[in-house]
Amino acid sequence: MTDREALDGYLDEFRSEVAEGLRHPLAERGARLLGLSFSEESDGIWTEAVIDLPGRPDAWTRRRLIVPVPGPDKDAWLAGAVFSSTVIEDLDTYRPSDS
């Protein structure tokens, strides 16, 4: 397995964990995950969750570095669970005037 294949597997597992981790908490709030994307930048790989919130005309997004340049610092399932928890915590404190 190449480094790229291992990274792709990591990102697939991360994506699956986030989708599953957000499904019920978002549904309880009338929200839904529109997308989860990755971008490779100079400091590592970032993920961005795009969420549709009731009463908000534009998408609500949260972005976070998930794989620093040296490589993953935690298992993909754990990184996904932490990201999902952070998104829900941010959503619980969200006010419509927030960006």
PDB file of C-alpha atoms in Angstrom:
ATOM      1  CA  MET A   1       0.000   0.000   0.000  1.00  0.00           C
ATOM      2  CA  THR A   2       1.380   3.395  -0.964  1.00  0.00           C
ATOM      3  CA  ASP A   3       1.355   6.417   1.316  1.00  0.00           C
ATOM      4  CA  ARG A   4      -1.351   7.934  -0.906  1.00  0.00           C
ATOM      5  CA  GLU A   5      -3.527   4.832  -0.646  1.00  0.00           C
ATOM      6  CA  ALA A   6      -3.105   4.830   3.138  1.00  0.00           C
ATOM      7  CA  LEU A   7      -4.055   8.523   3.282  1.00  0.00           C
ATOM      8  CA  ASP A   8      -7.091   7.954   1.059  1.00  0.00           C
ATOM      9  CA  GLY A   9      -8.174   5.117   3.356  1.00  0.00           C
ATOM     10  CA  TYR A  10      -7.710   7.395   6.375  1.00  0.00           C
ATOM     11  CA  LEU A  11      -9.859  10.121   4.790  1.00  0.00           C
ATOM     12  CA  ASP A  12     -12.555   7.590   3.813  1.00  0.00           C
ATOM     13  CA  GLU A  13     -12.718   6.304   7.391  1.00  0.00           C
ATOM     14  CA  PHE A  14     -12.775   9.885   8.723  1.00  0.00           C
ATOM     15  CA  ARG A  15     -15.622  10.804   6.324  1.00  0.00           C
ATOM     16  CA  SER A  16     -17.647   7.756   7.366  1.00  0.00           C
ATOM     17  CA  GLU A  17     -17.188   8.505  11.081  1.00  0.00           C
ATOM     18  CA  VAL A  18     -18.218  12.148  10.631  1.00  0.00           C
ATOM     19  CA  ALA A  19     -21.280  11.298   8.520  1.00  0.00           C
ATOM     20  CA  GLU A  20     -22.440   8.746  11.084  1.00  0.00           C
ATOM     21  CA  GLY A  21     -21.531  10.933  14.063  1.00  0.00           C
ATOM     22  CA  LEU A  22     -23.462  13.925  12.750  1.00  0.00           C
ATOM     23  CA  ARG A  23     -26.511  12.165  11.301  1.00  0.00           C
ATOM     24  CA  HIS A  24     -28.685  11.975  14.427  1.00  0.00           C
ATOM     25  CA  PRO A  25     -27.540  15.138  16.246  1.00  0.00           C
ATOM     26  CA  LEU A  26     -28.169  17.218  13.113  1.00  0.00           C
ATOM     27  CA  ALA A  27     -31.536  15.579  12.443  1.00  0.00           C
ATOM     28  CA  GLU A  28     -32.615  16.382  16.016  1.00  0.00           C
ATOM     29  CA  ARG A  29     -31.958  20.048  15.248  1.00  0.00           C
ATOM     30  CA  GLY A  30     -33.648  19.978  11.826  1.00  0.00           C
ATOM     31  CA  ALA A  31     -30.245  20.398  10.164  1.00  0.00           C
ATOM     32  CA  ARG A  32     -28.418  18.251   7.632  1.00  0.00           C
ATOM     33  CA  LEU A  33     -24.901  17.715   6.376  1.00  0.00           C
ATOM     34  CA  LEU A  34     -24.665  19.012   2.810  1.00  0.00           C
ATOM     35  CA  GLY A  35     -21.062  18.051   2.260  1.00  0.00           C
ATOM     36  CA  LEU A  36     -17.702  17.181   3.718  1.00  0.00           C
ATOM     37  CA  SER A  37     -14.645  18.119   1.701  1.00  0.00           C
ATOM     38  CA  PHE A  38     -10.882  17.903   2.082  1.00  0.00           C
ATOM     39  CA  SER A  39      -8.191  20.270   0.884  1.00  0.00           C
ATOM     40  CA  GLU A  40      -4.435  19.770   0.897  1.00  0.00           C
ATOM     41  CA  GLU A  41      -2.595  22.888   2.004  1.00  0.00           C
ATOM     42  CA  SER A  42       0.968  23.670   3.046  1.00  0.00           C
ATOM     43  CA  ASP A  43       0.305  22.793   6.703  1.00  0.00           C
ATOM     44  CA  GLY A  44      -1.627  19.570   6.030  1.00  0.00           C
ATOM     45  CA  ILE A  45      -5.087  18.354   5.101  1.00  0.00           C
ATOM     46  CA  TRP A  46      -8.118  20.361   6.175  1.00  0.00           C
ATOM     47  CA  THR A  47     -11.729  19.273   6.230  1.00  0.00           C
ATOM     48  CA  GLU A  48     -14.798  21.444   5.874  1.00  0.00           C
ATOM     49  CA  ALA A  49     -18.314  20.440   6.856  1.00  0.00           C
ATOM     50  CA  VAL A  50     -21.136  22.316   5.145  1.00  0.00           C
ATOM     51  CA  ILE A  51     -24.417  22.192   7.043  1.00  0.00           C
ATOM     52  CA  ASP A  52     -27.921  23.334   6.183  1.00  0.00           C
ATOM     53  CA  LEU A  53     -29.560  24.928   9.230  1.00  0.00           C
ATOM     54  CA  PRO A  54     -33.253  25.714   9.465  1.00  0.00           C
ATOM     55  CA  GLY A  55     -33.920  29.433   9.161  1.00  0.00           C
ATOM     56  CA  ARG A  56     -30.459  30.245   7.811  1.00  0.00           C
ATOM     57  CA  PRO A  57     -30.386  31.340   4.154  1.00  0.00           C
ATOM     58  CA  ASP A  58     -26.773  30.302   3.539  1.00  0.00           C
ATOM     59  CA  ALA A  59     -24.822  27.213   4.546  1.00  0.00           C
ATOM     60  CA  TRP A  60     -23.085  27.065   7.931  1.00  0.00           C
ATOM     61  CA  THR A  61     -19.520  25.759   7.692  1.00  0.00           C
ATOM     62  CA  ARG A  62     -16.879  24.493  10.070  1.00  0.00           C
ATOM     63  CA  ARG A  63     -13.274  23.900   9.008  1.00  0.00           C
ATOM     64  CA  ARG A  64     -10.420  22.161  10.806  1.00  0.00           C
ATOM     65  CA  LEU A  65      -6.921  20.794  10.184  1.00  0.00           C
ATOM     66  CA  ILE A  66      -7.188  17.011  10.491  1.00  0.00           C
ATOM     67  CA  VAL A  67      -3.858  15.728   9.144  1.00  0.00           C
ATOM     68  CA  PRO A  68      -0.816  17.870   9.922  1.00  0.00           C
ATOM     69  CA  VAL A  69       2.138  17.726   7.498  1.00  0.00           C
ATOM     70  CA  PRO A  70       4.049  15.005   9.367  1.00  0.00           C
ATOM     71  CA  GLY A  71       1.003  12.733   9.052  1.00  0.00           C
ATOM     72  CA  PRO A  72      -2.021  11.735  11.114  1.00  0.00           C
ATOM     73  CA  ASP A  73      -1.586  12.192  14.860  1.00  0.00           C
ATOM     74  CA  LYS A  74      -4.601  10.025  15.797  1.00  0.00           C
ATOM     75  CA  ASP A  75      -6.686   7.217  14.337  1.00  0.00           C
ATOM     76  CA  ALA A  76      -9.198   8.269  11.679  1.00  0.00           C
ATOM     77  CA  TRP A  77     -12.231   7.159  13.708  1.00  0.00           C
ATOM     78  CA  LEU A  78     -11.026   9.238  16.670  1.00  0.00           C
ATOM     79  CA  ALA A  79     -10.286  12.294  14.508  1.00  0.00           C
ATOM     80  CA  GLY A  80     -13.773  11.957  12.991  1.00  0.00           C
ATOM     81  CA  ALA A  81     -15.422  11.631  16.395  1.00  0.00           C
ATOM     82  CA  VAL A  82     -13.567  14.696  17.718  1.00  0.00           C
ATOM     83  CA  PHE A  83     -14.486  16.733  14.641  1.00  0.00           C
ATOM     84  CA  SER A  84     -18.158  15.685  14.883  1.00  0.00           C
ATOM     85  CA  SER A  85     -18.283  16.550  18.589  1.00  0.00           C
ATOM     86  CA  THR A  86     -16.729  19.939  17.938  1.00  0.00           C
ATOM     87  CA  VAL A  87     -19.252  20.683  15.177  1.00  0.00           C
ATOM     88  CA  ILE A  88     -22.161  19.809  17.488  1.00  0.00           C
ATOM     89  CA  GLU A  89     -20.699  21.882  20.343  1.00  0.00           C
ATOM     90  CA  ASP A  90     -20.327  24.841  17.968  1.00  0.00           C
ATOM     91  CA  LEU A  91     -23.876  24.301  16.730  1.00  0.00           C
ATOM     92  CA  ASP A  92     -25.214  24.222  20.299  1.00  0.00           C
ATOM     93  CA  THR A  93     -23.723  27.678  20.929  1.00  0.00           C
ATOM     94  CA  TYR A  94     -24.590  29.044  17.446  1.00  0.00           C
ATOM     95  CA  ARG A  95     -26.678  32.194  17.301  1.00  0.00           C
ATOM     96  CA  PRO A  96     -28.118  33.440  13.985  1.00  0.00           C
ATOM     97  CA  SER A  97     -25.920  36.545  14.179  1.00  0.00           C
ATOM     98  CA  ASP A  98     -22.782  34.290  14.195  1.00  0.00           C
ATOM     99  CA  SER A  99     -20.939  33.870  10.942  1.00  0.00           C
TER     100      SER A  99
END
